[in-house]
Amino acid sequence: MPTIVAHFDVPFVRCLDPEGRVVDDLPAVASDTEALRAMFRAILRVRLFDAKAVALQRTGQLGTYASCLGHEALHVGIGSALRPEDAFFPTYREYGTQLWRGVRMSEILLFWGGDERGSAFADQPHDFPWAVPIGTQTLHASGAALAFRLRREPRVALATVGDGGTSQGDFYEAMNAAGVWSLPVIFVVVNNRWAISVPLAKQTAAQTLAQKAIAAGIPGVQVDGNDLLAVRAVLDEAVARARRGEGPTVIEALTYRLSDHTTADDARRYRGKEEVERAWAEEPVVRLRRFLVERGLWTDAEEKRWTERCQEEIEEAVRTYLGTGTPPLEDIFDHTFATLPAGLAAQRAEALAARESTPHG
Amino acid sequence: MPTIVAHFDVPFVRCLDPEGRVVDDLPAVASDTEALRAMFRAILRVRLFDAKAVALQRTGQLGTYASCLGHEALHVGIGSALRPEDAFFPTYREYGTQLWRGVRMSEILLFWGGDERGSAFADQPHDFPWAVPIGTQTLHASGAALAFRLRREPRVALATVGDGGTSQGDFYEAMNAAGVWSLPVIFVVVNNRWAISVPLAKQTAAQTLAQKAIAAGIPGVQVDGNDLLAVRAVLDEAVARARRGEGPTVIEALTYRLSDHTTADDARRYRGKEEVERAWAEEPVVRLRRFLVERGLWTDAEEKRWTERCQEEIEEAVRTYLGTGTPPLEDIFDHTFATLPAGLAAQRAEALAARESTPHG
Amino acid sequence: MAKITLVEAVNLALAHALEHDPSVVLLGEDIGPNGGVFRATAGLQERFGEQRVLDTPLAESMIAGLAIGMAAMGLKPVAEIQFSGFVYPTIDQIINHAGRLRTRTRGRLTVPMVLRTPSGAGIHAPEHHSESNEALFAHMPGVRVVMPSSPQRAYGLLLAAIRDPDPVVFFEPTRLYRLHKQEVEDSGEPLPLDTCFVLREGRDLTLVSWGAMIHETLEAARVLADTGVEAEVIDLATLSPIDYETILDSVARTGRLVVVHEAPRTAGLGGEILAEVAERAGYDLAAPPVRVTGYDVVTPLFKLEHDFMPSVARIVAGARRVLEG
Amino acid sequence: MAKITLVEAVNLALAHALEHDPSVVLLGEDIGPNGGVFRATAGLQERFGEQRVLDTPLAESMIAGLAIGMAAMGLKPVAEIQFSGFVYPTIDQIINHAGRLRTRTRGRLTVPMVLRTPSGAGIHAPEHHSESNEALFAHMPGVRVVMPSSPQRAYGLLLAAIRDPDPVVFFEPTRLYRLHKQEVEDSGEPLPLDTCFVLREGRDLTLVSWGAMIHETLEAARVLADTGVEAEVIDLATLSPIDYETILDSVARTGRLVVVHEAPRTAGLGGEILAEVAERAGYDLAAPPVRVTGYDVVTPLFKLEHDFMPSVARIVAGARRVLEG
Ligand SMILES: Cc1ncc(C[n+]2csc(CCOP(=O)(O)OP(=O)(O)O)c2C)c(N)n1
Ligand SMILES: Cc1ncc(C[n+]2csc(CCOP(=O)(O)OP(=O)(O)O)c2C)c(N)n1
Ligand SMILES: [Mg+2]
Ligand SMILES: [Mg+2]
């Protein structure tokens, strides 16, 4: 009979059920009324923004755009659990977290509008820009955490990665490094069940994505990612542990991509309507609204006012975006290196001359 | 209170303790006298070969060589558990498995002697050559297993990978693919505690390497890799499962690199003598010899005779190796593509002409 | 015979290969029910089944490594990498194994695989979706690199790539995927992988290009023709190994050479071709040869991508430079 | 001032950087107690501690990715890749992030990292340990590529690379690690990353090379000198971006150019240099330029490695070709 030499459990945390009923202990933040309201406002804000971005793309005013519909509670949970000095390493969907951390709506639009200035983040100095090459950002997060650790700064790095992204070697390498040096880093696996057209069952045979942490010898926990309070519960603990120098955590957040993969995608080709309908029943806004309304922390009137304010902000951002125009052609040369090498200076001159003779739209 | 949604155990298997005493149920092969003797002979054979290869390097007759001292039981366990039609994907140390599967001693020497013909394997049609880029071979094994599965062939692919190799992303990608398609592939993690100078504790925070399988949702088991019978016990089961179409297994074999990393390495720089001495007390030959001798299956006289036969075989292989000379220069061109492109033909002619005018050693 | 687009020609060639060779297997991300993000594999899983058209987990090194193992065991895997910006994780497997296994084993094991990937800018794609990185692969021994520039050539070259006994990296210019239609006969006839294609004959100068830039290059030739200059236009098509005979033959007649590519200039394939021509036919050159290329910068996001890609005007200006000497 | 080898000069530069800049951190496989497989980091962990000299798990993509994260957060990581054949898994991180982060964020985030790796054949190393792949990195925008060819230049260029605000891939020619000794002052003086080094002046032809091949190239120049031919020898040193002024200036005087490198010929940097010279100084050329390079084959295992590497005789023959025109 073999002996058992190691043993692992994967816990799952949920505080509110889809109807907004409390089903488990609530985290400390749940008794902070203003924090709750601020988070709910942020959730509504990003949902409204997201809808507008999709509309802009549909009307030819934006390039391909990746909607975050359904991920909003998770995004705001992450954003609100971090401090400004912490560093965030997103994929390409985490607008909710980014808005919380100072990225401007107009920057998000610029990025998807084909303009590098969208990643220049005027109000967010150190967060990484969107990482399109799947999984690569997890290593940057571990590297940042290593920098924090070496400099003894009490900062935390947090990377998100998709369910699809968990198949990339970089993710395992990042978790493994985090484990070896006990780094202050948190990996949030955004399990929205789909990687474009590939469902989770074709992505991995792992029963949970949290258990991927076991490969690196670090804690892994699964959470209802549509439940803001549960997200905060597990994140607050992970952040506190990381900040105390107790090492990394992997958090698998169960959510659902309610939108197409991007506006260039048509999800009807590969998934059924019923599945999406079931997912809508679990989406994050309704349950938190119920929870708040039942406790007298939120009203329809407030929501109407807030929605209007957000719409104004969004319209303003859209105006800024649309008014921004083409970036200076020089920029593509001037930011290649800190100083312009001679050969590139010649190419820069050539490009500017070519622009003169045949200007583009 | 979180609920537990997944739960994993990592078993450890050992049949013989370092003194050769039976400590657990023995696998079926343990009652096959001839098989046992053949395996023990193979273990001795590769140990003798390995010592000779090191000696050749020390006397300037071989390039850098990676010794397999201490890994012999594991190698022979793997070799004997597979069928000829199965496919083997080694790292660079698994001579014991390779010799069992038809690779010639002279080929091993040719390879480390800087001659590609060492990987041409006259008697082994489909096994992969040594994989020096750590971890890459695990994907080839999954790919081969995928081919077997798609063609409905009852063949098994087996890759070895070092403890250091388990840090490479390719390894996780290979395990994950194996899990998704339930492939007939086995990954044997050769945990010899060191990756050159890096000890396991700096390689990963994982308590076992078998648990890395959990990330892919596939079974992982730890085995005493210096215990031939335990190795056969877990391998026989994994091979049978794979052949039945029941999917992959990860086997972590605990062993120890009794030698320097390669002949270019000096392990005294980074590890203590006591550790190596302790490891010698657990090495694989002694315990199996005791087990066999106590059961009357092996004698000193036999060992002497067998040793002599091996030495003759080894000397013959060395003569073949040393007599082989430099490969034809044409070969480096003629095997680049199936047919020689025009440009390469010109380079081939240039190289041959250059050889004419300034011949090398 | 219907007129079809380049991406449809790719689909047709894949279907032909699947139909006629049971060892052909497609693998890649989203190539199954979704038919590929560019629809190159549309309908193929439905038609040939999940055993022939495999959706993979999301990992490019894995895709390349699996294909190598499959190919060495006798299959002919055709792997898709979704966009060229994601091809980099395959490089280790391609250079260290795919291109080497034959010579490492002296022919015992071979890797008849194809790695298909889109290439180039110009379709308003997101970040990392518009790169041209063919030169990286052209530097790898034992690897063929191919890039078609029309539906017919896409069909014939892809069939040839699949049948080739060695690894082929097959770049598909996304900008051409749906730009033109052409009659393509589903004949199963491959096109040769060892010759360029002369798309237009001319005595005054030689324009060499490949992939999407063939479009601008041909247009430049028409512009030049209006001024009485007859440019020969050569589609390199197989980017490695290069058919220099056709190029040298043309340059021997025209004495003037312009190479056009979208990839960055430094260490791009334009350098390779100018060098080889200078070396082997330097005395044939009536004027210094010219490269018209992308700049040595990261391919810009789409607001500026058209400034990055060589324009007809820049090609014409390059031609003028070489004509005026 | 003691004479030291190239690998000792690397060690000296690393020690200087660690000593004078607290943001410098070394990371890599076996660089700690083992001091690196080539001993480039010997003694450094002992001297500067485990917080400054980090042994990493065995994963090259990880090493590159960590360095990017560290660099963007203000450290100056100097990462070691153990052999050049294992540098390929870093390519995705280097091209998609290290070389791009500055332009992607318009200067908000930068990546002042160095990726050190040995390069080249000639030391009887095992399979995959002898590759020359500098051209792959030279094609990447936003990345500097440097390769020293003497202890002094190793010291000065490595210091410059570490101080450079952008990513530098720093190739160290293993064949030179212990071949020569030179006096190297531990002055902390960097050498410029924007100029080549003229190692020998000459009026008859220009030989451009870098790394270990400088050795054979200088030897070829001496052989040529015996026959009355004075070759100028230029060490490219910074392989990207290239200092063409020095090269063009030389070719303007000599009219003849030979580029020598160990990497395979096709799409190697020799092509780049011949092309640029042909393009910008075609009329200065008295004869077609010549490349003397490794062949387009996988670097052979060591029994044949010397047939792969350009020999003095092949360089001399190349020079004769260009001299005789
Ligand atoms: C390395 C890499 N390969 C492929 C792609 C193309 N791609 C973009 S998103 C995506 C699916 C990602 O799925 P997941 O990680 O689950 O994230 P989600 O989109 O669901 O948020 C793919 C394949 C990419 N961006 N990067
Ligand atoms: C990709 C890659 N990186 C680095 C090396 C250099 N190297 C050769 S063996 C080795 C250590 C391997 O350790 P492990 O996987 O435990 O295998 P072992 O040598 O102990 O059998 C290293 C770093 C390599 N061969 N390949
Ligand atoms: Mg997903
Ligand atoms: Mg080991």
Coordinates of N, CA, C and O in Angstrom, one line a residue, chain B residues 236-315:
Chain B
D236 N 4.4 -0.2 -14.5 CA 3.6 -1.3 -15.1 C 2.1 -0.8 -15.1 O 1.4 -1.0 -16.1
E237 N 1.8 -0.2 -14.0 CA 0.4 0.3 -13.9 C 0.1 1.5 -14.8 O -0.9 1.5 -15.5
A238 N 1.1 2.4 -14.9 CA 0.9 3.5 -15.8 C 0.9 3.1 -17.2 O 0.1 3.6 -18.0
V239 N 1.8 2.2 -17.6 CA 1.8 1.7 -19.0 C 0.5 1.0 -19.3 O -0.1 1.2 -20.4
A240 N 0.0 0.2 -18.4 CA -1.2 -0.6 -18.7 C -2.4 0.4 -18.8 O -3.2 0.3 -19.8
R241 N -2.4 1.4 -18.0 CA -3.5 2.4 -18.1 C -3.4 3.1 -19.4 O -4.4 3.3 -20.1
A242 N -2.2 3.6 -19.8 CA -2.0 4.3 -21.0 C -2.5 3.4 -22.2 O -3.2 3.9 -23.1
R243 N -2.0 2.2 -22.1 CA -2.3 1.3 -23.3 C -3.8 1.0 -23.4 O -4.4 0.8 -24.5
R244 N -4.5 1.0 -22.3 CA -5.9 0.8 -22.3 C -6.7 2.0 -22.7 O -7.9 2.1 -22.7
G245 N -6.0 3.1 -22.9 CA -6.6 4.3 -23.3 C -7.1 5.2 -22.1 O -8.0 6.0 -22.3
E246 N -6.6 4.9 -21.0 CA -7.1 5.6 -19.8 C -6.2 6.8 -19.4 O -6.5 7.5 -18.4
G247 N -5.3 7.2 -20.3 CA -4.6 8.4 -20.1 C -3.3 8.4 -19.5 O -2.7 7.4 -19.2
P248 N -2.8 9.6 -19.3 CA -1.4 9.9 -18.9 C -1.1 9.7 -17.4 O -2.1 9.7 -16.6
T249 N 0.1 9.6 -17.0 CA 0.5 9.5 -15.6 C 1.8 10.3 -15.5 O 2.7 10.3 -16.4
V250 N 2.0 11.0 -14.3 CA 3.3 11.6 -14.0 C 3.9 10.7 -12.8 O 3.2 10.5 -11.9
I251 N 5.1 10.3 -13.0 CA 5.8 9.6 -12.0 C 7.0 10.3 -11.5 O 7.9 10.6 -12.4
E252 N 7.0 10.7 -10.3 CA 8.3 11.3 -9.8 C 9.1 10.2 -9.2 O 8.7 9.6 -8.2
A253 N 10.3 10.1 -9.7 CA 11.2 9.0 -9.2 C 12.3 9.7 -8.4 O 13.1 10.5 -8.9
L254 N 12.3 9.3 -7.1 CA 13.3 9.9 -6.2 C 14.6 9.2 -6.4 O 14.7 8.0 -6.2
T255 N 15.7 9.9 -6.8 CA 17.0 9.2 -6.9 C 18.0 10.3 -6.6 O 17.7 11.3 -5.9
Y256 N 19.2 10.1 -7.0 CA 20.3 11.1 -6.6 C 21.3 11.0 -7.7 O 21.7 10.0 -8.1
R257 N 21.8 12.2 -8.0 CA 22.9 12.3 -9.0 C 24.2 12.1 -8.2 O 24.7 13.1 -7.6
L258 N 24.7 10.9 -8.3 CA 25.9 10.6 -7.5 C 27.1 11.2 -8.1 O 28.2 11.4 -7.5
S259 N 27.1 11.5 -9.4 CA 28.2 12.1 -10.1 C 28.2 13.6 -10.1 O 27.2 14.2 -9.6
D260 N 29.2 14.2 -10.7 CA 29.1 15.6 -11.0 C 28.0 15.8 -12.1 O 27.6 14.8 -12.7
H261 N 27.5 17.0 -12.3 CA 26.5 17.2 -13.3 C 26.9 16.6 -14.7 O 26.2 15.8 -15.3
T262 N 28.1 17.1 -15.2 CA 28.7 16.4 -16.3 C 30.2 16.4 -15.9 O 30.6 16.9 -14.9
T263 N 31.0 15.9 -16.8 CA 32.4 15.9 -16.6 C 33.0 17.3 -16.6 O 34.1 17.5 -16.2
A264 N 32.2 18.3 -17.1 CA 32.7 19.7 -17.1 C 32.4 20.4 -15.8 O 32.7 21.5 -15.6
D265 N 31.7 19.6 -14.9 CA 31.2 20.2 -13.6 C 32.1 19.8 -12.5 O 32.7 18.7 -12.5
D266 N 32.1 20.6 -11.4 CA 32.8 20.1 -10.2 C 31.8 20.4 -9.0 O 31.6 21.5 -8.5
A267 N 31.1 19.3 -8.7 CA 30.0 19.4 -7.7 C 30.4 19.8 -6.3 O 29.6 20.3 -5.5
R268 N 31.7 19.7 -6.1 CA 32.2 20.1 -4.7 C 32.0 21.6 -4.5 O 32.0 22.0 -3.3
R269 N 31.9 22.3 -5.6 CA 31.7 23.8 -5.4 C 30.4 24.1 -4.7 O 30.2 25.2 -4.2
Y270 N 29.4 23.2 -4.8 CA 28.1 23.6 -4.3 C 27.4 22.5 -3.5 O 26.2 22.8 -3.1
R271 N 27.9 21.4 -3.2 CA 27.2 20.5 -2.3 C 28.2 19.7 -1.5 O 29.4 19.4 -1.8
G272 N 27.7 19.4 -0.3 CA 28.6 18.8 0.7 C 28.8 17.3 0.6 O 28.0 16.6 0.0
K273 N 30.0 16.8 1.1 CA 30.3 15.4 1.0 C 29.3 14.5 1.7 O 29.0 13.4 1.3
E274 N 28.9 15.0 2.9 CA 28.0 14.2 3.7 C 26.7 13.8 2.9 O 26.2 12.7 2.9
E275 N 26.2 14.8 2.2 CA 25.0 14.6 1.5 C 25.2 13.5 0.4 O 24.4 12.5 0.3
V276 N 26.3 13.5 -0.2 CA 26.6 12.5 -1.2 C 26.8 11.1 -0.6 O 26.4 10.1 -1.1
E277 N 27.5 11.2 0.6 CA 27.7 9.9 1.3 C 26.3 9.3 1.7 O 26.1 8.1 1.5
R278 N 25.5 10.1 2.2 CA 24.1 9.6 2.5 C 23.4 9.0 1.3 O 22.8 8.0 1.4
A279 N 23.6 9.7 0.2 CA 22.9 9.2 -1.0 C 23.5 7.9 -1.5 O 22.8 7.0 -2.0
W280 N 24.8 7.7 -1.3 CA 25.4 6.4 -1.7 C 24.8 5.3 -0.9 O 24.6 4.1 -1.4
A281 N 24.4 5.5 0.3 CA 23.7 4.5 1.1 C 22.4 4.0 0.6 O 21.8 3.0 1.0
E282 N 21.9 4.8 -0.3 CA 20.5 4.5 -0.9 C 20.6 4.1 -2.4 O 19.6 4.0 -3.0
E283 N 21.8 4.0 -2.9 CA 22.0 3.8 -4.3 C 21.3 2.4 -4.7 O 21.0 1.6 -3.9
P284 N 21.0 2.3 -6.0 CA 20.1 1.2 -6.4 C 20.7 -0.2 -6.6 O 20.0 -1.2 -6.5
V285 N 22.0 -0.3 -6.8 CA 22.5 -1.6 -7.1 C 22.6 -2.5 -5.9 O 22.1 -3.7 -5.9
V286 N 23.1 -2.0 -4.8 CA 23.2 -2.8 -3.6 C 21.9 -3.5 -3.2 O 21.9 -4.7 -2.9
R287 N 20.9 -2.7 -3.1 CA 19.7 -3.3 -2.5 C 19.1 -4.4 -3.4 O 18.6 -5.4 -3.0
L288 N 19.2 -4.2 -4.7 CA 18.6 -5.2 -5.6 C 19.5 -6.4 -5.6 O 19.0 -7.6 -5.6
R289 N 20.8 -6.2 -5.5 CA 21.7 -7.4 -5.4 C 21.4 -8.2 -4.2 O 21.2 -9.4 -4.2
R290 N 21.2 -7.5 -3.0 CA 20.9 -8.2 -1.8 C 19.6 -9.0 -1.9 O 19.5 -10.2 -1.6
F291 N 18.6 -8.3 -2.5 CA 17.3 -9.0 -2.7 C 17.5 -10.3 -3.5 O 16.9 -11.3 -3.2
L292 N 18.3 -10.2 -4.6 CA 18.4 -11.3 -5.5 C 19.3 -12.4 -4.8 O 19.0 -13.6 -4.9
V293 N 20.4 -12.0 -4.2 CA 21.3 -13.0 -3.6 C 20.6 -13.7 -2.5 O 20.6 -15.0 -2.4
E294 N 19.8 -13.0 -1.7 CA 19.1 -13.7 -0.6 C 18.1 -14.7 -1.1 O 17.8 -15.7 -0.4
R295 N 17.6 -14.5 -2.3 CA 16.7 -15.5 -2.9 C 17.3 -16.5 -3.8 O 16.7 -17.2 -4.5
G296 N 18.7 -16.4 -3.8 CA 19.4 -17.4 -4.6 C 19.3 -17.1 -6.1 O 19.5 -18.0 -6.9
L297 N 19.0 -15.9 -6.4 CA 18.9 -15.6 -7.9 C 20.1 -14.9 -8.5 O 20.2 -14.6 -9.6
W298 N 21.1 -14.8 -7.6 CA 22.3 -14.1 -8.2 C 23.5 -14.5 -7.2 O 23.3 -14.7 -6.0
T299 N 24.7 -14.6 -7.8 CA 25.8 -15.0 -7.0 C 27.0 -14.1 -7.4 O 27.0 -13.5 -8.5
D300 N 28.0 -14.1 -6.5 CA 29.2 -13.3 -6.8 C 29.9 -13.8 -8.1 O 30.4 -13.0 -8.8
A301 N 29.9 -15.1 -8.2 CA 30.5 -15.7 -9.4 C 29.9 -15.2 -10.7 O 30.5 -14.8 -11.6
E302 N 28.6 -15.2 -10.6 CA 27.8 -14.7 -11.8 C 28.1 -13.3 -12.1 O 28.3 -12.8 -13.2
E303 N 28.2 -12.5 -11.0 CA 28.5 -11.1 -11.2 C 29.8 -10.9 -11.8 O 30.0 -10.0 -12.6
K304 N 30.8 -11.7 -11.4 CA 32.1 -11.6 -11.9 C 32.1 -11.9 -13.4 O 32.7 -11.1 -14.2
R305 N 31.5 -13.0 -13.7 CA 31.4 -13.4 -15.2 C 30.7 -12.3 -16.0 O 31.1 -11.9 -17.1
W306 N 29.6 -11.8 -15.4 CA 28.8 -10.8 -16.2 C 29.6 -9.5 -16.3 O 29.6 -8.9 -17.4
T307 N 30.3 -9.1 -15.3 CA 31.1 -7.9 -15.3 C 32.2 -8.1 -16.5 O 32.4 -7.2 -17.2
E308 N 32.8 -9.2 -16.5 CA 33.8 -9.4 -17.6 C 33.2 -9.3 -18.9 O 33.7 -8.7 -19.8
R309 N 32.0 -10.0 -19.1 CA 31.4 -9.9 -20.4 C 31.0 -8.4 -20.8 O 31.2 -8.0 -21.9
C310 N 30.6 -7.7 -19.8 CA 30.2 -6.3 -20.1 C 31.5 -5.5 -20.4 O 31.5 -4.7 -21.4
Q311 N 32.6 -5.8 -19.7 CA 33.8 -5.1 -20.0 C 34.3 -5.4 -21.4 O 34.7 -4.5 -22.1
E312 N 34.1 -6.6 -21.8 CA 34.5 -6.9 -23.2 C 33.6 -6.1 -24.2 O 34.1 -5.6 -25.2
E313 N 32.3 -6.2 -23.9 CA 31.4 -5.4 -24.8 C 31.7 -4.0 -24.8 O 31.7 -3.3 -25.9
I314 N 32.1 -3.4 -23.7 CA 32.4 -2.0 -23.6 C 33.7 -1.7 -24.3 O 33.8 -0.7 -25.1
E315 N 34.7 -2.6 -24.2 CA 35.9 -2.3 -24.9 C 35.7 -2.4 -26.4 O 36.2 -1.5 -27.1

